[in-house]
Coordinates of C-alpha atoms in Angstrom, one line a residue:
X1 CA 258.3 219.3 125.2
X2 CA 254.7 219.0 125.3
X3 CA 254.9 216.1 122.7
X4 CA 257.6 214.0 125.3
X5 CA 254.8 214.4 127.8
X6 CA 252.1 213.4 125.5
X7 CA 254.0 210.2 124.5
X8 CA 255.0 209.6 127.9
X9 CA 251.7 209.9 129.4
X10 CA 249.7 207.8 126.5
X11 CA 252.6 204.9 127.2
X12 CA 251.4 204.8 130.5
X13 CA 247.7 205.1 130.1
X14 CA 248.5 201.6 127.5
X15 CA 250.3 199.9 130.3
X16 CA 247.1 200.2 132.8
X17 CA 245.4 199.2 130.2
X18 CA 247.2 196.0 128.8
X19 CA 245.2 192.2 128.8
X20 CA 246.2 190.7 132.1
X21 CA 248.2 187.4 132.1
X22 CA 249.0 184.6 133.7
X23 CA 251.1 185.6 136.6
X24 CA 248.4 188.6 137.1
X25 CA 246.2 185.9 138.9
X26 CA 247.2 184.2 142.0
X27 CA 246.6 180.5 141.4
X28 CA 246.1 178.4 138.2
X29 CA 244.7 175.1 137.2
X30 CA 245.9 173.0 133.8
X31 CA 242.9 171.6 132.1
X32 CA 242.7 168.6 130.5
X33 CA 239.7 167.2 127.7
X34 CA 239.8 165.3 124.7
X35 CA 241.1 167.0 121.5
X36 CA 238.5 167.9 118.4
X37 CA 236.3 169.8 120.1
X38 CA 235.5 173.8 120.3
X39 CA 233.7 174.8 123.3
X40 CA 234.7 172.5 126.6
X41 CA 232.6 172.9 129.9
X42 CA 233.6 171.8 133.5
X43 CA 232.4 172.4 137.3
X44 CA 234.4 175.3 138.8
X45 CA 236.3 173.6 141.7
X46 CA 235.8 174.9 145.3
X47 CA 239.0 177.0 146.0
X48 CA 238.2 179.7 142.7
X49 CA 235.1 180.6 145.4
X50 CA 237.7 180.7 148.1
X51 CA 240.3 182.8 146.1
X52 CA 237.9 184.9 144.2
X53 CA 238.4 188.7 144.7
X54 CA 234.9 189.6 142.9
X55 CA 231.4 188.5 143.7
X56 CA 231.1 187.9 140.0
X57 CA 234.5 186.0 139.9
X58 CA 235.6 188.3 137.3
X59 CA 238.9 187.7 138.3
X60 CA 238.9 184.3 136.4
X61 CA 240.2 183.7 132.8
X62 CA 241.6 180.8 130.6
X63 CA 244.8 181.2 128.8
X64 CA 246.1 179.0 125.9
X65 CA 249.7 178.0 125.6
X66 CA 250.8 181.4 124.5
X67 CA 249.3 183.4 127.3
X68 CA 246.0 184.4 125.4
X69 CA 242.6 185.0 127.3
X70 CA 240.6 182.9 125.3
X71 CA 236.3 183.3 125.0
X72 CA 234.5 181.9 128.4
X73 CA 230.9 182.0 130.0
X74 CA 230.5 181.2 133.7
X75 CA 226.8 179.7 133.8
X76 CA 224.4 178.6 136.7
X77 CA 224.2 174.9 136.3
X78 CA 220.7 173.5 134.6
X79 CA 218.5 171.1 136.8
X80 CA 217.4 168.0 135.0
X81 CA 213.9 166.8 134.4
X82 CA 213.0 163.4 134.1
X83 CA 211.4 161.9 131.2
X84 CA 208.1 163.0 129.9
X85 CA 205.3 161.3 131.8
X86 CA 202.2 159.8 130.1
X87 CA 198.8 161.4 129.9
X88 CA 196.4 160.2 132.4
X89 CA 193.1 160.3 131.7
X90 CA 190.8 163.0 133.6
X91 CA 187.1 162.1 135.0
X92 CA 184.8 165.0 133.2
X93 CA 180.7 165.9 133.4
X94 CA 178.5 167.9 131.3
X95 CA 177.7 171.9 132.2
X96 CA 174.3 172.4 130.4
X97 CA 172.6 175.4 129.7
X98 CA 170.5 177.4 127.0
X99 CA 172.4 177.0 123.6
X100 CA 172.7 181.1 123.7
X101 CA 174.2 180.6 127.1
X102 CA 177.8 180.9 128.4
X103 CA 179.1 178.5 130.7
X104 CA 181.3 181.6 133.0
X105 CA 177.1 182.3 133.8
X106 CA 175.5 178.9 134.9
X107 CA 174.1 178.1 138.0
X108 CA 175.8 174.8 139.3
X109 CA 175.5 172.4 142.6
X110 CA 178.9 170.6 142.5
X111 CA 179.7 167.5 145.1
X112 CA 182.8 166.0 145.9
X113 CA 183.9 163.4 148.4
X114 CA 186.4 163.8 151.4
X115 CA 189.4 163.9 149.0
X116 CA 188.1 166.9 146.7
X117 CA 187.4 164.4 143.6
X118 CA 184.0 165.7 141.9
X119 CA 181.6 162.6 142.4
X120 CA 177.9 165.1 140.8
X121 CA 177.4 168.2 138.6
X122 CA 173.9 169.5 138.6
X123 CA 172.6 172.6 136.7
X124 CA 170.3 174.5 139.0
X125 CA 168.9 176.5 136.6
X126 CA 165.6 175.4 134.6
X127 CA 166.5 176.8 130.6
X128 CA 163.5 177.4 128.9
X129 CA 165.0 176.3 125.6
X130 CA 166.0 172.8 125.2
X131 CA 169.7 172.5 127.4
X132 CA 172.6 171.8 125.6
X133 CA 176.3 171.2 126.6
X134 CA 177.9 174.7 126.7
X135 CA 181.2 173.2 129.0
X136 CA 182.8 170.7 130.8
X137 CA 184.6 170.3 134.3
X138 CA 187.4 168.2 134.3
X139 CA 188.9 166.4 137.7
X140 CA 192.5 167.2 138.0
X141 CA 192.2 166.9 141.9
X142 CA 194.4 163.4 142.0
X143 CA 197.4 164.6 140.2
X144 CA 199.9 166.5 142.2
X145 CA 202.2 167.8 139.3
X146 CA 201.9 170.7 136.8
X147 CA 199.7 170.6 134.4
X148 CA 201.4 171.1 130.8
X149 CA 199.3 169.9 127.8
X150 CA 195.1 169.0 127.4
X151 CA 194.5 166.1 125.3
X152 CA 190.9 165.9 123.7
X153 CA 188.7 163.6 121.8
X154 CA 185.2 163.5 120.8
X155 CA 182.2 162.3 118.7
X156 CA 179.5 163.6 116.8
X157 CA 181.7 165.4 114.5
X158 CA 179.6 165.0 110.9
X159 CA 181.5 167.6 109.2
X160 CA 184.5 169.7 109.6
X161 CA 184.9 172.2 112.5
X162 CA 187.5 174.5 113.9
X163 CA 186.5 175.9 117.0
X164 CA 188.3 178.1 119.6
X165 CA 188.1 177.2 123.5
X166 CA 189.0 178.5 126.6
X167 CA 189.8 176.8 130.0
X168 CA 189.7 177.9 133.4
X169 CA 191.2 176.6 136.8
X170 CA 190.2 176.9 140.1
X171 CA 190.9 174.6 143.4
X172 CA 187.6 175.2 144.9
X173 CA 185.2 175.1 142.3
X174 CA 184.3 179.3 143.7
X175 CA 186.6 181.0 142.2
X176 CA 188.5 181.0 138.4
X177 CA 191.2 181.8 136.7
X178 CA 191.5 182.0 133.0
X179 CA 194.3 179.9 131.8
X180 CA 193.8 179.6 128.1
X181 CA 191.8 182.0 126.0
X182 CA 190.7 181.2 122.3
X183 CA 192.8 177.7 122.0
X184 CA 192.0 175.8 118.7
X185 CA 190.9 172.6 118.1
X186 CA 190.2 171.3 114.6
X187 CA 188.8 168.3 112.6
X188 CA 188.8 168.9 109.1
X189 CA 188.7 166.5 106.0
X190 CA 189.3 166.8 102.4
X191 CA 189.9 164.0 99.8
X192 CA 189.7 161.2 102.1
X193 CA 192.2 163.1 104.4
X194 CA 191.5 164.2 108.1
X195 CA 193.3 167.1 110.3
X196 CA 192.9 166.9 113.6
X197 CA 194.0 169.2 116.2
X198 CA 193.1 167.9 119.8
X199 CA 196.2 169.5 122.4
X200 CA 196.0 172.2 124.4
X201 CA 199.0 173.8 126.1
X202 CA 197.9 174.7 129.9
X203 CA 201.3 176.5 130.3
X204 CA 202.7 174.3 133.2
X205 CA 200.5 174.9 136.3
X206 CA 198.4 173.0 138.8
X207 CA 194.8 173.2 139.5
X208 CA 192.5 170.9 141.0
X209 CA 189.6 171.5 138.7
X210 CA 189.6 172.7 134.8
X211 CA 186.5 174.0 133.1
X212 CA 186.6 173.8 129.7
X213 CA 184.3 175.6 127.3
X214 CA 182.5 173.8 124.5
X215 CA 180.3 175.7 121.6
X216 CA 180.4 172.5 120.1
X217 CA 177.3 171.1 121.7
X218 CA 174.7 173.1 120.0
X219 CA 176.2 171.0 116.3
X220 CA 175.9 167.7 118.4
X221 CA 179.6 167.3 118.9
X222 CA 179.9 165.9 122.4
X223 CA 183.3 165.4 124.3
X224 CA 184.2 161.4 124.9
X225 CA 187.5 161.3 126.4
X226 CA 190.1 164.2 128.3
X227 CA 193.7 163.1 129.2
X228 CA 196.1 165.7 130.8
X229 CA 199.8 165.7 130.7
X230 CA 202.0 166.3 133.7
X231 CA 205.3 168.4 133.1
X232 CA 208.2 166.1 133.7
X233 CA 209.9 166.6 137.2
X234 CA 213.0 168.6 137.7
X235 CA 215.0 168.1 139.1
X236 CA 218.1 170.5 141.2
X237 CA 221.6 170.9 140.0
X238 CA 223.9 169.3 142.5
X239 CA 225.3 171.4 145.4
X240 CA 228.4 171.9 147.1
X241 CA 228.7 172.1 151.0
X242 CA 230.5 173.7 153.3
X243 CA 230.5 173.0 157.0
X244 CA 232.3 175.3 159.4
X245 CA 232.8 175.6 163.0
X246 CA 232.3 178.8 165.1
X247 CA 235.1 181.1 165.1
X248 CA 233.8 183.5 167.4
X249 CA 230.7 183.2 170.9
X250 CA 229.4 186.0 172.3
X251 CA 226.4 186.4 174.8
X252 CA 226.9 182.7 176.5
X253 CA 226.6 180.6 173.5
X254 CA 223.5 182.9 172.1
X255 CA 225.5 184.4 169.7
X256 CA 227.8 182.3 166.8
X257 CA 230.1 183.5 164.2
X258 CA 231.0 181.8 161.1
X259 CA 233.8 182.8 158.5
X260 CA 233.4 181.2 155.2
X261 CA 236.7 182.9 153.7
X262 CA 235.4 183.1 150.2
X263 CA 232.5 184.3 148.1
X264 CA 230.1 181.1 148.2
X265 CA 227.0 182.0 146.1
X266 CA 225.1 180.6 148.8
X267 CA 221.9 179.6 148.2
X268 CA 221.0 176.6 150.9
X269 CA 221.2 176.8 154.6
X270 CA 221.5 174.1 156.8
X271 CA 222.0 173.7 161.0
X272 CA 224.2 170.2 162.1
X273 CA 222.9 169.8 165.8
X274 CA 226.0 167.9 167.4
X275 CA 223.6 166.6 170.4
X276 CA 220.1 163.7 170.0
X277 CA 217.2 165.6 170.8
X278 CA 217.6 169.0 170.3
X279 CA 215.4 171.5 169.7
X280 CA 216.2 175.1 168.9
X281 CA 214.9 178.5 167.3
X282 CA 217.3 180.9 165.4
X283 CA 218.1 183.8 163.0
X284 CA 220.3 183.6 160.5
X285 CA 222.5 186.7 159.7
X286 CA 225.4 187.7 156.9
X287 CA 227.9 190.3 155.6
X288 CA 230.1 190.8 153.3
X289 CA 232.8 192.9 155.6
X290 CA 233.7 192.8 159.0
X291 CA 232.7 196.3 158.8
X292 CA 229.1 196.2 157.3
X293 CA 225.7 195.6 158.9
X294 CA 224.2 192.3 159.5
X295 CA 221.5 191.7 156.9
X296 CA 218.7 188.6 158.4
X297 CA 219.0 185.9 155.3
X298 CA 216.7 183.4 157.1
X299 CA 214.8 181.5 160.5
X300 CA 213.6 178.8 161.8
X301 CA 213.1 175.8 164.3
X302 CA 216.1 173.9 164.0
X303 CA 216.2 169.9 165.5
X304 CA 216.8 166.7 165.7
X305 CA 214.9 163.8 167.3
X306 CA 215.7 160.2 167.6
X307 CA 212.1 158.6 168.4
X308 CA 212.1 154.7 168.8
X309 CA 215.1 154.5 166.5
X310 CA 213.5 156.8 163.6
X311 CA 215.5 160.5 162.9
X312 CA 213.3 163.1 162.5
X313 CA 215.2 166.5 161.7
X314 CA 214.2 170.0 160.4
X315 CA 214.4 170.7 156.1
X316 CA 217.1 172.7 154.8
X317 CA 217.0 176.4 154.8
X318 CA 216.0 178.1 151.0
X319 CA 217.1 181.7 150.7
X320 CA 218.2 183.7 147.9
X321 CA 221.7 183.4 146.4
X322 CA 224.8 185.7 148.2
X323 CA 228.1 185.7 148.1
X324 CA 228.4 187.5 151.8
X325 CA 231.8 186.3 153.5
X326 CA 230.4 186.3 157.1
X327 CA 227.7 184.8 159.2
X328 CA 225.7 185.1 162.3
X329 CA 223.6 182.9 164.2
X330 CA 221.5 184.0 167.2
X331 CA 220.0 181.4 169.3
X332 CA 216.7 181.8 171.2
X333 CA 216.9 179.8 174.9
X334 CA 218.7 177.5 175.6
X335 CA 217.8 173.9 173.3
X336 CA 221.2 173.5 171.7
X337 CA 223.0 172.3 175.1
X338 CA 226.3 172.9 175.8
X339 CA 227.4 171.9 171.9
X340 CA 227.8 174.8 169.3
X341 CA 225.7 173.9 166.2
X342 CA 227.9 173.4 162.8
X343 CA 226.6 176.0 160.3
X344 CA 226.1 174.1 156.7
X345 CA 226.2 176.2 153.3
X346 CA 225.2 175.0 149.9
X347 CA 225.4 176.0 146.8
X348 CA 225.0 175.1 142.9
X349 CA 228.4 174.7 141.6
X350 CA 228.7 176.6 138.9
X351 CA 229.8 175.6 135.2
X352 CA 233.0 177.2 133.0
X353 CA 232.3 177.0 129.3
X354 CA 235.2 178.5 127.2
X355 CA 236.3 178.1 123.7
X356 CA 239.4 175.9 123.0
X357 CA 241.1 178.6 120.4
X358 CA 245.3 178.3 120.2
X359 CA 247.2 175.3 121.6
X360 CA 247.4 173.5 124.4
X361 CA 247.6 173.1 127.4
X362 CA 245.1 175.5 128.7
X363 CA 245.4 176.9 131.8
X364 CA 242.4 178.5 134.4
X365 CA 243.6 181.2 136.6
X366 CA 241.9 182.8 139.6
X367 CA 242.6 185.4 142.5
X368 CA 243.1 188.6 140.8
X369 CA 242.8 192.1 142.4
X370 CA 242.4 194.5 140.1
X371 CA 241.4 192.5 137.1
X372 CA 238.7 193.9 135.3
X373 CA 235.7 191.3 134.2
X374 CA 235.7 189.9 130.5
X375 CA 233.0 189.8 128.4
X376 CA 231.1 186.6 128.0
X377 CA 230.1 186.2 124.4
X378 CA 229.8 182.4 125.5
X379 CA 227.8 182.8 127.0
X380 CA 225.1 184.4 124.2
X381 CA 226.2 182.0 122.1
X382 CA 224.8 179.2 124.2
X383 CA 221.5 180.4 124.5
X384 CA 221.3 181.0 120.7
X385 CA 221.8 177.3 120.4
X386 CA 218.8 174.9 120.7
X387 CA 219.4 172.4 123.9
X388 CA 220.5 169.0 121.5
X389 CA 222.6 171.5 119.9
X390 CA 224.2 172.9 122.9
X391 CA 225.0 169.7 124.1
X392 CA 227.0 168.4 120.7
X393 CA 228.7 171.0 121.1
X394 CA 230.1 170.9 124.2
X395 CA 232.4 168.8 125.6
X396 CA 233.7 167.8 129.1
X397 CA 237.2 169.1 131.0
X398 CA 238.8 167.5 133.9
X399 CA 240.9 170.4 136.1
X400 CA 243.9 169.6 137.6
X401 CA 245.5 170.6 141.0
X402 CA 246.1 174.1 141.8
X403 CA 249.5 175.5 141.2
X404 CA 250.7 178.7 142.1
X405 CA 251.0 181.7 139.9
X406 CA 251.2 185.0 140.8
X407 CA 251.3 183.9 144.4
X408 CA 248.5 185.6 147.2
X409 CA 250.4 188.6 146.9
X410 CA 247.9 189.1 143.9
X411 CA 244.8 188.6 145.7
X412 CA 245.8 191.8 147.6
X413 CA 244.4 195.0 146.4
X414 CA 247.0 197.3 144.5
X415 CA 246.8 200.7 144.7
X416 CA 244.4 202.7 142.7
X417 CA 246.3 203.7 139.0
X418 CA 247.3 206.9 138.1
X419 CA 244.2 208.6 135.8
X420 CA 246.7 209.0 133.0
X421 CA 244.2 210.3 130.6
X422 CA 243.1 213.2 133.1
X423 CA 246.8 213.9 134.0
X424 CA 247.3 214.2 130.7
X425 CA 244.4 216.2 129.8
X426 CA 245.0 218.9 132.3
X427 CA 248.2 218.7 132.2
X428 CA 247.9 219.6 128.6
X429 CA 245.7 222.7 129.4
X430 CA 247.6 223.9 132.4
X431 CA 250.5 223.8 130.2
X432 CA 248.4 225.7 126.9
X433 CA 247.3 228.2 129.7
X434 CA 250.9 229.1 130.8
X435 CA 251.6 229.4 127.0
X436 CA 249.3 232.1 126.7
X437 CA 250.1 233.9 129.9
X438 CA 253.6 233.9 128.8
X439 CA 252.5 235.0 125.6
X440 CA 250.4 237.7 126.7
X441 CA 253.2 238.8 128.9
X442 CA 255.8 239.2 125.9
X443 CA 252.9 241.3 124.0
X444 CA 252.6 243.7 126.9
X445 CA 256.1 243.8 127.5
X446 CA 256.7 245.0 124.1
X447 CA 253.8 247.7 124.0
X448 CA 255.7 249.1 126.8
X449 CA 259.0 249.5 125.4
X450 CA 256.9 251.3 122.2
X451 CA 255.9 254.2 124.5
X452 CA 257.1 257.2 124.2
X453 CA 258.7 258.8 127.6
X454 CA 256.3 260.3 129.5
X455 CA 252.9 258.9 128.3

């Protein structure tokens, strides 16, 4: 008896726990990419946000022909960076001091013109040994991009050297900031050979003014040329956009609601003013539920101006990503007019990768209630892979127009399942404690019938 139970209860406990399949998901999507490859990227289409039941849109899997989940990665979309831009060459003067000096403790008068560029260095202390160059300060004021590598040459160099430097920013010529500590540079030669090491990584940042030290100058060696190297520009993943209309005024048209009807990983915020020449100041609010608290995701001074035929309107909204379902605007006065703003969202599409294991045709499925996440070893495996590699090895998919699977009835919650295990656990000690009851019950029984009359 209690092994039926067992096995009935353990068959159970399998069937909540069985891989979900096709028709476990509400809508589906063939996909469609060149054969040969292994691993097949493409950019999730706009209704699997819609139809998603998960902020994580762990309700998504790809099946093969026989109804196999096969390996996937959902991944934020990479910006691109243009090419590497060429060195430019940086305007640099002399820090002297005492050759026992350090150049973090000279005494300096620094000018500059109207635009910050350094135009006279001049030590204001009076060394009583002979001065050498202890440093240099180097004008990065006219480039407006980070700073990511420190090109050097120089003269003076009779024999080898390897020497450590260190290079400090500031953007006022007051106040420092250590950016590299102990770099190398070298010039060595042996057998008619040289070595030269002249590049220092700065790490990506901007600064107006670099002060490199030099304990070069007490051996003569004297700096002749300095060339910094911007980063490249990035560049932002494209976004989607969504523009809805109010659903809901309250308060006279101070008050707006918005229903997105999906889980948007919104990111960008953006007001379309209907009317020329308006003006207004707003809040921005969200929430996942209709029954939760607004959260504020953002404000600002909205408009748009037409002046003499030129459009002057207000930059989009940055906030940080969320997937919240519904949103609130609150208007201050009155400079929207009569016309109810259209509230824009955008966000960075982002990108399937999955492995192409079993046959074709593949399908992607969405819209599942109840479907647990997947793991995304994909996903490691792409970072493991250097970028030229990652991109060999990945290959483009096209998806085609949504079909229906399950049907909505899946995107509907089921009820919670039965704890089988726990059922069966305690069901398994309620039934070993009625065991021994019953067995101490028998014992006593018979002691009883073992007495004699009258004891």
């Amino acid at each position: 008896m209690v092994g039926t139970m067992l096995t009935a209860l353990t068959a159970g406990a399998a069937h909540a726990d069985a891989p979900p399949r096709p028709d476990d998901f509400a809508y589906g999507r063939a996909l469609h990419f060149a054969p040969g490859g292994a691993i097949y990227r493409l950019a999730l289409p706009d209704d699997v946000y819609r139809h998603a039941t998960r902020d994580d849109l762990g309700d998504l899997r790809v099946f093969n022909a026989a109804g196999e989940a096969v390996p996937h990665a959902l991944r934020a979309p990479a910006g691109a960076e243009d090419p590497v831009p060429a060195a430019e060459s940086l305007p640099f003067f002399e820090l002297r001091g005492a050759a026992a000096g350090r150049a973090e403790s000279l005494s300096l008068s620094i000018t500059t013109d109207p635009r910050g560029a350094i135009i006279g260095v001049r030590n204001t202390d009076a060394p009583d040994a002979p001065a050498v160059v202890q440093a240099y300060v180097l004008d990065a004021s006219r480039l407006e991009r980070l700073l990511r590598e420190l090109s050097l040459h120089w003269a003076g160099a009779r024999d080898g050297f390897v020497a450590q430097l260190n290079v400090d920013a500031s953007d006022d010529l007051n106040r420092w900031q250590r950016w590299v500590t102990n770099a190398g540079i070298a010039e060595l030669r042996q057998a008619g050979h040289t070595l030269t090491r002249h590049t220092l990584e700065l790490g990506d940042r901007q600064a107006k003014y670099l002060r490199l030290s030099w304990p070069l100058g007490a051996r003569g060696v004297t700096l002749t040329a300095a060339a910094a190297r911007p980063a490249p520009a990035r560049r932002e993943p494209p976004r989607r956009w969504l523009t809805l209309d109010a659903t809901g005024v309250e308060h006279n048209g101070g008050v707006l609601h918005y229903d997105t009807r999906g889980r948007y990983p919104v990111d960008r915020i953006d007001l379309a003013l209907p009317e020329p020449n308006s003006v207004i100041q707003a809040m921005l609010y969200s929430r996942a539920g209709e029954q939760d608290d607004w959260r504020r995701r953002g404000q600002g001074i909205f408009y748009r101006l037409d002046a003499q035929g030129t459009a002057l309107q207000h930059r989009v909204l940055s906030i940080a990503g969320v997937t919240d379902r519904y949103w609130q605007l609150r208007i201050a006065g009155d400079g929207a007019g009569d016309a109810q703003p259209q509230l824009k969202l955008g966000w960075p599409a982002g990108e399937l990768h999955f492995v192409a294991r079993g046959e074709p045709p593949f399908t992607l499925a969405y819209g599942g209630a109840g479907v647990a996440a997947a793991a995304q070893p994909v996903d490691g495996l792409l970072r493991g892979l250097e970028r030229h590699e990652a991109e060999a090895a990945v290959a483009p998919a096209e998806a085609a127009a949504r079909r229906v699977l399950g049907g909505e009835g899946r995107l509907i919650p089921a009820r919670a399942p039965l704890p089988w295990r726990r059922i069966a656990f305690w069901g398994v000690l309620v039934l070993g404690v009625l065991v021994l009851a019953w067995m101490a019950f028998g014992l006593y029984r018979d002691l009883n019938r073992a007495r004699p009359n009258g004891d």
